[in-house]
């Protein structure tokens, strides 16, 4: 398998945490886990790069390092109110034109916007900066309550730890949920966080805390094969469906029906990767009733078919039932 080259473009003063998000996911060697990425760092010019932590980093490569990167990461841009260095903008644009994936963590979205890579497209950044991004770059469709936005060729994340969410998502996209879960387990991180970033924004002092959803979520996850409804979840929680929806939106950023669908598709992904069960059987196991319904729901969330996903990430044995299902039915 070809190793994917990731290069981070650091900009003074560099946030050490946001750089570390990318380095931890893409640059670490982990026992028992095959290396799928290489990781490097470049700067506007080689030399010492000041950091927000009070020390300098020694960076030996300039923007030319981006010329052979498969993914370019911009881990924040602290001086976003200033004009960008033309050589940096040019390097990002050339990398994008030749097909590299361009990824911004937190305030790095401002540099992508300066480069014109977000015009008429969806993007996010830290919730405290979202209004500025929308005001400074009116062509960008800013989503302030999103942990990350992945458009395929360009991706942006909310602040700090959301950079890890985005990087793990990209690993999941590149190499499947099972591999990403192993990386996350090594990091002692959840492979996927639910909800939007506004759940982490500062709340008004008089805000009333809502009851935890933990028990009802755990209960639902063990019953995905059953025909659960929002009313079932509400009954388990001992509240009305309307109250449950309010709690879901407040704590997870999505409604209960959407959350339930996301969990069913996630379970289907794991079964497609790790078993050779026919798609019809997988649909039944995750509560999506039929192969047709699974294909429709799966494509809506994952942007591919179950068959294509299994070919990319599955471990189907020759002659297995899954392999024998015609393409139109898988």
Coordinates of C-alpha atoms in Angstrom, one line a residue:
X1 CA 0.0 0.0 0.0
X2 CA 1.3 3.4 -0.9
X3 CA 2.3 5.6 2.1
X4 CA 0.4 8.9 2.2
X5 CA 2.6 11.9 2.7
X6 CA 1.3 14.6 5.1
X7 CA 3.0 18.0 5.4
X8 CA 2.1 20.6 8.0
X9 CA 2.7 24.3 7.1
X10 CA 3.6 26.1 10.4
X11 CA 3.1 29.9 10.7
X12 CA 4.6 32.1 13.4
X13 CA 3.6 32.2 16.2
X14 CA 2.6 28.6 15.9
X15 CA 0.1 26.9 18.2
X16 CA 1.9 23.8 19.5
X17 CA -1.3 21.9 20.3
X18 CA -2.9 22.3 16.9
X19 CA 0.3 21.1 15.2
X20 CA 0.4 18.2 17.7
X21 CA -3.1 17.2 16.6
X22 CA -1.8 16.4 13.1
X23 CA 1.5 15.0 14.3
X24 CA -0.1 12.6 16.8
X25 CA -2.5 11.2 14.3
X26 CA -0.3 11.1 11.1
X27 CA 3.2 11.1 12.4
X28 CA 3.4 8.5 15.2
X29 CA 4.7 4.9 14.9
X30 CA 2.4 2.6 16.9
X31 CA 3.2 -1.0 17.9
X32 CA 1.2 -3.6 15.9
X33 CA -0.3 -1.0 13.6
X34 CA 1.0 -0.6 10.0
X35 CA 2.3 2.8 9.1
X36 CA 0.1 4.4 6.5
X37 CA 1.4 8.0 6.6
X38 CA 4.6 10.0 6.7
X39 CA 4.6 13.4 8.4
X40 CA 6.8 16.4 7.8
X41 CA 6.8 20.1 8.7
X42 CA 7.6 23.2 6.6
X43 CA 7.5 27.0 7.2
X44 CA 7.3 30.2 5.2
X45 CA 11.1 30.0 5.3
X46 CA 13.5 27.5 6.9
X47 CA 14.8 28.5 10.3
X48 CA 13.4 29.2 13.8
X49 CA 9.6 29.5 14.1
X50 CA 8.3 31.1 17.3
X51 CA 5.4 29.3 19.1
X52 CA 2.7 30.4 21.4
X53 CA 4.3 28.3 24.1
X54 CA 7.3 30.6 24.3
X55 CA 9.9 28.5 22.5
X56 CA 11.1 28.3 18.9
X57 CA 10.9 25.4 16.6
X58 CA 13.7 24.6 14.2
X59 CA 12.1 24.0 10.8
X60 CA 14.4 22.9 7.9
X61 CA 12.0 23.1 5.0
X62 CA 10.2 25.9 3.2
X63 CA 7.0 25.9 1.1
X64 CA 8.6 23.8 -1.6
X65 CA 8.0 20.8 0.7
X66 CA 4.3 21.1 -0.2
X67 CA 5.0 20.1 -3.8
X68 CA 5.0 16.4 -3.1
X69 CA 2.5 16.3 -0.2
X70 CA -0.7 14.2 -0.5
X71 CA -2.3 16.2 2.3
X72 CA -1.3 19.7 3.4
X73 CA -2.3 20.7 7.0
X74 CA -2.5 24.3 8.2
X75 CA -2.6 24.0 12.0
X76 CA -3.8 27.4 12.8
X77 CA -3.0 31.0 11.7
X78 CA -2.6 33.4 14.6
X79 CA -2.0 36.5 12.5
X80 CA -5.1 36.1 10.4
X81 CA -5.8 39.9 10.4
X82 CA -2.6 40.5 8.4
X83 CA -2.0 39.9 4.7
X84 CA -0.7 36.4 3.9
X85 CA 2.7 35.9 2.5
X86 CA 2.3 35.6 -1.3
X87 CA 4.6 32.6 -1.5
X88 CA 2.5 30.7 1.0
X89 CA -0.7 31.4 -0.8
X90 CA 0.8 30.4 -4.1
X91 CA 2.1 27.1 -2.6
X92 CA -1.3 26.3 -1.2
X93 CA -3.1 27.0 -4.5
X94 CA -0.6 25.0 -6.5
X95 CA -0.9 22.0 -4.1
X96 CA -4.7 22.2 -4.4
X97 CA -4.6 22.4 -8.2
X98 CA -2.5 19.3 -8.5
X99 CA -4.9 17.3 -6.3
X100 CA -3.5 17.5 -2.8
X101 CA -6.0 17.5 0.1
X102 CA -5.8 20.8 2.0
X103 CA -6.8 20.7 5.7
X104 CA -7.1 23.6 8.1
X105 CA -7.3 23.3 11.9
X106 CA -9.1 26.1 13.8
X107 CA -7.9 29.5 12.5
X108 CA -6.1 27.9 9.6
X109 CA -9.4 28.3 7.8
X110 CA -8.7 32.0 7.4
X111 CA -5.6 31.2 5.3
X112 CA -7.6 28.8 3.1
X113 CA -10.1 31.6 2.7
X114 CA -7.4 34.1 1.8
X115 CA -6.2 31.6 -0.9
X116 CA -9.7 31.4 -2.3
X117 CA -10.1 27.7 -1.6
X118 CA -13.3 28.2 0.4
X119 CA -15.2 30.5 -2.0
X120 CA -18.9 29.4 -2.2
X121 CA -18.1 26.4 -0.1
X122 CA -18.9 25.2 3.4
X123 CA -16.3 25.7 6.2
X124 CA -15.9 26.0 9.9
X125 CA -13.5 27.4 12.5
X126 CA -13.4 27.9 16.3
X127 CA -16.8 29.2 17.4
X128 CA -15.3 32.4 18.7
X129 CA -13.9 33.2 15.3
X130 CA -16.8 32.1 13.1
X131 CA -18.4 35.5 12.9
X132 CA -15.1 37.1 11.8
X133 CA -14.6 34.4 9.1
X134 CA -18.1 35.0 7.8
X135 CA -17.7 38.8 7.8
X136 CA -14.2 38.9 6.3
X137 CA -15.0 36.3 3.6
X138 CA -18.7 36.7 2.7
X139 CA -18.3 34.1 -0.1
X140 CA -17.6 31.4 2.5
X141 CA -20.6 29.5 3.9
X142 CA -19.5 29.3 7.5
X143 CA -21.0 26.6 9.8
X144 CA -20.3 27.8 13.4
X145 CA -21.8 24.7 15.1
X146 CA -19.8 22.0 13.3
X147 CA -16.7 20.1 14.6
X148 CA -15.4 19.7 11.1
X149 CA -16.4 20.0 7.4
X150 CA -14.8 17.6 4.9
X151 CA -15.4 18.5 1.2
X152 CA -13.0 15.9 -0.1
X153 CA -10.3 18.2 -1.5
X154 CA -10.6 20.7 1.3
X155 CA -11.4 20.2 5.0
X156 CA -11.7 22.6 8.0
X157 CA -12.1 22.0 11.7
X158 CA -13.3 23.9 14.8
X159 CA -10.8 24.8 17.5
X160 CA -8.0 22.9 19.2
X161 CA -9.3 19.3 20.0
X162 CA -11.6 19.4 17.0
X163 CA -8.4 19.1 15.0
X164 CA -8.0 15.6 16.3
X165 CA -11.6 14.8 15.4
X166 CA -10.9 15.9 11.8
X167 CA -7.6 14.1 11.5
X168 CA -9.2 10.9 12.8
X169 CA -12.1 11.4 10.4
X170 CA -9.6 11.7 7.5
X171 CA -7.9 8.4 8.6
X172 CA -11.3 6.8 8.7
X173 CA -12.0 8.1 5.2
X174 CA -8.6 6.9 3.9
X175 CA -8.3 3.5 5.6
X176 CA -11.6 2.6 7.2
X177 CA -13.3 2.7 10.6
X178 CA -11.4 -0.2 12.1
X179 CA -7.9 1.3 11.4
X180 CA -9.0 4.7 12.6
X181 CA -10.4 3.1 15.8
X182 CA -7.0 1.5 16.4
X183 CA -5.3 4.8 16.1
X184 CA -7.8 6.5 18.4
X185 CA -7.4 3.6 20.9
X186 CA -3.7 4.2 21.0
X187 CA -4.4 7.9 21.7
X188 CA -7.0 7.0 24.4
X189 CA -9.5 9.0 22.3
X190 CA -13.0 8.3 21.1
X191 CA -12.8 7.5 17.4
X192 CA -15.7 9.9 16.8
X193 CA -17.3 12.6 18.9
X194 CA -21.0 13.4 18.5
X195 CA -22.5 16.8 18.1
X196 CA -21.4 20.3 17.2
X197 CA -18.9 22.6 18.8
X198 CA -21.5 25.0 20.3
X199 CA -22.0 22.5 23.1
X200 CA -18.5 23.6 24.3
X201 CA -19.1 27.4 23.9
X202 CA -19.5 29.5 27.0
X203 CA -23.1 29.2 28.3
X204 CA -25.0 32.0 30.0
X205 CA -24.5 32.0 33.7
X206 CA -28.2 31.3 34.4
X207 CA -28.4 28.4 31.9
X208 CA -30.1 25.4 33.5
X209 CA -28.2 22.1 33.1
X210 CA -30.0 19.3 31.2
X211 CA -30.2 15.8 32.4
X212 CA -27.6 13.4 31.0
X213 CA -28.4 11.3 28.0
X214 CA -25.7 8.6 28.8
X215 CA -28.1 5.9 30.1
X216 CA -30.5 6.2 27.2
X217 CA -27.7 6.2 24.6
X218 CA -26.1 3.1 26.1
X219 CA -29.5 1.4 26.1
X220 CA -30.1 2.3 22.5
X221 CA -26.7 1.1 21.3
X222 CA -27.4 -2.4 22.5
X223 CA -30.7 -2.5 20.6
X224 CA -29.9 -1.1 17.2
X225 CA -31.3 -4.3 15.7
X226 CA -34.7 -3.5 17.1
X227 CA -37.2 -1.1 15.4
X228 CA -36.4 1.7 17.8
X229 CA -38.2 5.0 17.4
X230 CA -37.8 8.4 18.9
X231 CA -40.8 7.7 21.1
X232 CA -39.1 4.5 22.4
X233 CA -36.0 6.6 23.4
X234 CA -38.3 9.2 25.0
X235 CA -40.1 6.5 27.0
X236 CA -36.8 5.0 28.1
X237 CA -35.6 8.5 29.2
X238 CA -38.9 9.2 31.0
X239 CA -39.6 12.4 29.1
X240 CA -41.7 13.5 26.2
X241 CA -40.4 13.2 22.6
X242 CA -40.2 17.0 22.4
X243 CA -38.2 17.3 25.6
X244 CA -35.9 14.5 24.5
X245 CA -35.3 16.3 21.2
X246 CA -34.4 19.4 23.1
X247 CA -31.9 17.5 25.2
X248 CA -30.3 15.8 22.2
X249 CA -29.9 19.0 20.4
X250 CA -28.4 20.7 23.4
X251 CA -26.0 18.0 24.3
X252 CA -25.1 16.3 21.0
X253 CA -26.0 18.9 18.4
X254 CA -28.3 16.5 16.5
X255 CA -31.9 15.2 17.0
X256 CA -32.6 11.7 18.4
X257 CA -33.7 10.4 15.0
X258 CA -30.5 11.6 13.3
X259 CA -28.4 10.3 16.1
X260 CA -30.0 6.9 15.9
X261 CA -29.5 6.7 12.1
X262 CA -25.8 7.7 12.6
X263 CA -25.3 4.8 15.0
X264 CA -26.9 2.3 12.7
X265 CA -24.8 3.4 9.8
X266 CA -21.7 3.3 12.0
X267 CA -22.6 -0.3 13.0
X268 CA -23.1 -1.2 9.3
X269 CA -19.7 0.2 8.5
X270 CA -18.1 -2.1 11.1
X271 CA -19.9 -5.1 9.8
X272 CA -19.0 -4.4 6.2
X273 CA -15.3 -4.1 7.3
X274 CA -15.1 -7.0 9.6
X275 CA -17.6 -9.7 8.4
X276 CA -18.7 -11.2 5.1
X277 CA -22.4 -11.0 6.0
X278 CA -24.6 -10.2 3.0
X279 CA -25.9 -6.6 3.0
X280 CA -29.5 -7.8 3.7
X281 CA -28.3 -9.5 6.9
X282 CA -26.3 -6.4 7.9
X283 CA -29.4 -4.2 7.3
X284 CA -31.4 -6.5 9.7
X285 CA -28.7 -6.4 12.3
X286 CA -28.5 -2.6 12.5
X287 CA -32.2 -2.0 12.3
X288 CA -32.5 -0.7 8.8
X289 CA -34.9 -3.4 7.7
X290 CA -33.7 -4.0 4.1
X291 CA -30.7 -3.8 1.8
X292 CA -32.4 -1.1 -0.2
X293 CA -32.9 1.1 2.9
X294 CA -29.4 0.4 4.1
X295 CA -28.0 1.5 0.7
X296 CA -30.0 4.7 0.7
X297 CA -29.1 5.7 4.2
X298 CA -25.5 4.6 3.9
X299 CA -25.0 6.6 0.7
X300 CA -26.6 9.7 2.3
X301 CA -24.1 9.6 5.3
X302 CA -21.0 8.0 3.8
X303 CA -21.3 9.2 0.2
X304 CA -20.6 5.7 -1.2
X305 CA -22.4 2.4 -1.5
X306 CA -22.0 -0.5 1.0
X307 CA -20.4 -2.6 -1.8
X308 CA -17.9 0.1 -2.7
X309 CA -17.1 0.6 1.0
X310 CA -16.6 -3.1 1.5
X311 CA -14.3 -3.3 -1.5
X312 CA -12.1 -0.5 0.0
X313 CA -12.1 -1.5 3.6
X314 CA -13.5 -5.0 4.0
X315 CA -11.9 -8.4 4.5
X316 CA -14.2 -10.5 2.3
X317 CA -13.0 -14.0 1.7
X318 CA -13.1 -15.4 -1.8
X319 CA -16.4 -17.2 -2.4
X320 CA -18.1 -15.7 0.6
X321 CA -21.8 -14.8 0.5
X322 CA -20.9 -11.1 0.4
X323 CA -18.7 -11.5 -2.6
X324 CA -21.4 -13.4 -4.5
X325 CA -24.0 -10.7 -4.2
X326 CA -24.4 -8.8 -7.5
X327 CA -23.1 -5.2 -7.5
X328 CA -26.6 -3.8 -8.0
X329 CA -27.8 -5.6 -4.9
X330 CA -24.7 -5.1 -2.6

